[in-house]
Amino acid sequence: AQTVTQSQPEMSVQEAETVTLSCTYDTSENNYYLFWYKQPPSRQMILVIRQEAYKQQNATENRFSVNFQKAAKSFSLKISDSQLGDTAMYFCAFREYGNKLVFGAGTILRVKS
Amino acid sequence: GAGVSQSPRYKVAKRGQDVALRCDPISGHVSLFWYQQALGQGPEFLTYFQNEAQLDKSGLPSDRFFAERPEGSVSTLKIQRTQQEDSAVYLCASSLREGRGNTEAFFGQGTRLTVV
């Protein structure tokens, strides 16, 4: 079974600074997809960024980028120029060539002014 | 609305009561998923529909949980004889095609169920 591990229960960062959230996963599959989701207090999951395992180039979306290390099964999220609105719970998620998402336990990120 | 809609947003049930949670996916979305999110945890998969067909129900924790999507649009998650361990947020997500690859899943705001 696939598992996703987020080893940082909580992180804090000063506004305008950079923070990296860690994620590792375990799978025997070769083709799969990785995602980072943001969940603010409203509870609605919002897709932040996605990565396809067969693509070596790291995905980027504006201030968000990933460091995907396939051999190490690592998928970290870097948030640059942190903003107060980035405060939320962040989940790393995995999807094999199938349907369901497997989520990590989450990291609470607090951006301080 | 344009997003996934779930109702009610909050539900308090007495232990032993039956509850029904509703999900209205984005119009035209083929795939629909239910997840259970315990306090302070990540969501866990419950079940998956492709149109009206329930293709995967491996995550349903017991036979007290039942889901349906009879016309391939609105879905209902029913929990019979609720117990305290059923207290959680229940999230619904839909996606345009069958949920392969990087097809984006859009989530609703969830229903917070509290069993007292």
Coordinates of C-alpha atoms in Angstrom, one line a residue:
Chain A
A1 CA 0.0 0.0 0.0
Q2 CA 1.1 3.5 -0.7
T3 CA 2.0 5.7 2.2
V4 CA 2.7 9.4 2.5
T5 CA 4.7 10.9 5.4
Q6 CA 4.9 14.5 6.4
S7 CA 7.4 14.8 9.2
Q8 CA 6.7 18.4 10.2
P9 CA 3.5 18.8 12.2
E10 CA 3.9 22.6 12.4
M11 CA 6.1 25.2 10.7
S12 CA 6.4 29.0 11.1
V13 CA 7.8 31.6 8.7
Q14 CA 8.1 35.3 8.7
E15 CA 6.2 37.2 6.0
A16 CA 8.2 37.6 2.8
E17 CA 10.6 34.7 3.7
T18 CA 10.9 31.3 2.2
V19 CA 9.8 28.0 3.8
T20 CA 10.1 24.4 2.7
L21 CA 7.6 21.7 3.7
S22 CA 8.8 18.1 3.5
C23 CA 7.1 15.0 2.2
T24 CA 8.2 11.4 1.5
Y25 CA 6.2 8.6 0.1
D26 CA 6.5 4.9 -0.5
T27 CA 5.3 3.1 -3.6
S28 CA 6.4 0.3 -5.9
E29 CA 4.8 2.0 -8.9
N30 CA 6.8 3.7 -11.5
N31 CA 4.1 6.0 -12.9
Y32 CA 2.3 8.1 -10.4
Y33 CA 1.4 11.7 -9.6
L34 CA 2.1 13.9 -6.6
F35 CA 0.1 16.9 -5.3
W36 CA 0.3 19.6 -2.7
Y37 CA -3.0 20.8 -1.3
K38 CA -3.8 23.7 0.9
Q39 CA -6.6 23.5 3.5
P40 CA -7.5 26.8 5.1
P41 CA -9.9 27.0 8.1
S42 CA -12.8 27.0 5.7
R43 CA -11.9 23.3 5.2
Q44 CA -11.9 23.4 1.4
M45 CA -9.0 21.7 -0.2
I46 CA -7.3 23.8 -2.8
L47 CA -4.7 22.4 -5.2
V48 CA -1.4 24.2 -5.0
I49 CA 0.8 22.3 -7.3
R50 CA 1.1 18.9 -9.0
Q51 CA 4.0 16.8 -10.4
E52 CA 4.0 13.9 -12.8
A53 CA 6.6 11.2 -11.8
Y54 CA 7.8 10.7 -15.3
K55 CA 8.7 14.3 -15.7
Q56 CA 12.1 15.2 -14.3
Q57 CA 11.6 18.9 -14.3
N58 CA 10.3 20.3 -11.1
A59 CA 6.9 21.9 -11.2
T60 CA 6.5 25.6 -10.4
E61 CA 3.4 27.7 -9.9
N62 CA 4.2 31.4 -9.2
R63 CA 5.6 31.5 -5.6
F64 CA 5.3 27.7 -5.2
S65 CA 7.8 25.1 -6.4
V66 CA 8.7 21.6 -5.7
N67 CA 11.8 19.6 -5.3
F68 CA 11.0 16.1 -6.6
Q69 CA 13.6 13.5 -6.0
K70 CA 12.2 10.3 -7.5
A71 CA 14.9 7.9 -6.3
A72 CA 14.7 9.2 -2.8
K73 CA 10.8 9.3 -3.0
S74 CA 10.9 12.8 -1.8
F75 CA 8.5 15.7 -2.8
S76 CA 9.1 18.9 -0.9
L77 CA 7.2 22.2 -1.4
K78 CA 9.0 25.5 -1.3
I79 CA 7.0 28.7 -0.8
S80 CA 8.8 31.9 -1.6
D81 CA 7.9 35.4 -0.5
S82 CA 5.5 34.0 2.1
Q83 CA 2.2 35.9 2.6
L84 CA -0.2 35.9 5.5
G85 CA -2.8 34.3 3.2
D86 CA -0.5 31.2 3.0
T87 CA -1.4 30.3 6.6
A88 CA -3.1 27.0 6.3
M89 CA -2.7 23.2 6.7
Y90 CA -0.8 21.8 3.8
F91 CA -1.2 18.2 2.6
C92 CA 1.0 16.1 0.4
A93 CA -0.9 13.6 -1.7
F94 CA -0.1 10.7 -4.0
R95 CA -2.1 9.1 -6.8
E96 CA -1.0 6.1 -8.7
Y97 CA -2.5 5.3 -12.1
G98 CA -5.9 5.0 -10.6
N99 CA -8.3 7.2 -8.9
K100 CA -8.0 7.8 -5.2
L101 CA -5.6 10.2 -3.5
V102 CA -3.5 9.1 -0.5
F103 CA -2.8 12.0 1.8
G104 CA -0.1 12.6 4.4
A105 CA -1.0 13.8 7.9
G106 CA -0.4 17.4 7.0
T107 CA 1.8 20.3 8.1
I108 CA 0.3 23.4 9.7
L109 CA 2.0 26.5 8.3
R110 CA 1.8 29.8 10.1
V111 CA 3.0 33.0 8.4
K112 CA 3.9 35.7 10.9
S113 CA 3.9 39.4 10.2
Chain B
G1 CA -22.7 27.6 -8.0
A2 CA -19.6 26.5 -9.8
G3 CA -18.0 24.4 -7.1
V4 CA -18.7 21.2 -5.3
S5 CA -21.4 21.8 -2.8
Q6 CA -21.9 19.7 0.4
S7 CA -24.8 19.8 2.9
P8 CA -25.2 20.2 5.7
R9 CA -22.0 21.9 6.7
Y10 CA -22.4 20.8 10.3
K11 CA -24.3 17.9 11.7
V12 CA -24.7 16.8 15.3
A13 CA -26.1 13.3 15.7
K14 CA -26.9 11.3 18.8
R15 CA -25.2 8.0 19.0
G16 CA -27.3 5.4 17.2
Q17 CA -28.9 7.9 14.9
D18 CA -28.8 7.5 11.1
V19 CA -27.4 10.5 9.1
A20 CA -27.3 11.3 5.4
L21 CA -24.7 13.6 3.9
R22 CA -25.2 15.2 0.5
C23 CA -22.7 16.1 -2.3
D24 CA -23.5 18.1 -5.4
P25 CA -20.5 17.8 -7.7
I26 CA -19.6 20.2 -10.4
S27 CA -21.9 19.7 -13.4
G28 CA -20.6 17.3 -15.9
H29 CA -18.0 15.8 -13.7
V30 CA -17.7 12.0 -14.2
S31 CA -15.8 11.0 -11.1
L32 CA -16.9 11.5 -7.5
F33 CA -15.0 10.7 -4.3
W34 CA -15.8 10.6 -0.6
Y35 CA -13.1 11.1 2.0
Q36 CA -13.2 11.0 5.8
Q37 CA -10.9 13.5 7.7
A38 CA -10.5 13.0 11.4
L39 CA -9.4 15.9 13.5
G40 CA -5.8 16.9 12.9
Q41 CA -5.3 14.2 10.2
G42 CA -5.2 13.9 6.5
P43 CA -8.3 12.8 4.5
E44 CA -8.7 9.1 4.0
F45 CA -10.4 7.6 1.0
L46 CA -13.9 6.1 1.5
T47 CA -15.4 5.4 -1.9
Y48 CA -15.3 6.3 -5.6
F49 CA -18.0 6.6 -8.3
Q50 CA -17.6 6.9 -12.0
N51 CA -21.0 8.2 -13.1
E52 CA -23.5 6.1 -11.3
A53 CA -21.2 3.1 -10.8
Q54 CA -19.5 2.6 -7.5
L55 CA -16.1 1.3 -8.7
D56 CA -14.3 1.3 -5.3
K57 CA -15.7 1.1 -1.8
S58 CA -12.6 -0.4 -0.2
G59 CA -12.3 2.5 2.2
L60 CA -15.7 2.3 3.8
P61 CA -14.9 1.4 7.5
S62 CA -17.9 -0.8 8.1
D63 CA -21.2 -2.0 6.7
R64 CA -22.9 0.9 8.5
F65 CA -21.5 3.2 5.8
F66 CA -23.3 3.3 2.5
A67 CA -22.9 5.6 -0.5
E68 CA -25.0 6.0 -3.7
R69 CA -25.1 8.2 -6.8
P70 CA -28.2 6.9 -8.6
E71 CA -28.3 9.3 -11.5
G72 CA -24.6 9.9 -11.8
S73 CA -24.7 13.4 -10.3
V74 CA -25.7 14.0 -6.7
S75 CA -24.3 11.6 -4.2
T76 CA -25.4 10.7 -0.7
L77 CA -23.2 9.2 2.0
K78 CA -25.3 7.4 4.6
I79 CA -24.1 6.3 8.0
Q80 CA -26.4 4.1 10.0
R81 CA -26.3 3.7 13.8
T82 CA -23.7 6.4 14.2
Q83 CA -20.9 5.9 16.8
Q84 CA -18.6 8.4 18.4
E85 CA -15.7 7.3 16.2
D86 CA -17.6 8.4 13.2
S87 CA -17.1 12.0 14.2
A88 CA -15.0 13.6 11.4
V89 CA -15.2 15.9 8.5
Y90 CA -16.6 14.2 5.4
L91 CA -15.2 15.6 2.2
C92 CA -16.5 15.1 -1.3
A93 CA -14.5 15.7 -4.5
S94 CA -15.3 15.5 -8.1
S95 CA -13.3 15.5 -11.3
L96 CA -14.1 15.9 -15.0
R97 CA -12.9 12.6 -16.2
E98 CA -12.2 9.3 -14.7
G99 CA -9.7 10.1 -12.0
R100 CA -6.5 9.2 -13.7
G101 CA -3.2 10.9 -13.6
N102 CA -3.1 14.5 -12.9
T103 CA -6.8 15.2 -13.4
E104 CA -7.6 17.8 -10.8
A105 CA -10.0 16.8 -8.1
F106 CA -12.2 19.7 -6.8
F107 CA -13.2 19.5 -3.2
G108 CA -16.2 20.7 -1.4
Q109 CA -16.1 22.4 2.1
G110 CA -17.1 19.2 3.8
T111 CA -19.6 18.2 6.4
R112 CA -18.4 18.2 10.0
L113 CA -20.2 15.3 11.8
T114 CA -20.2 15.2 15.6
V115 CA -21.7 12.2 17.3
V116 CA -22.6 12.8 20.9

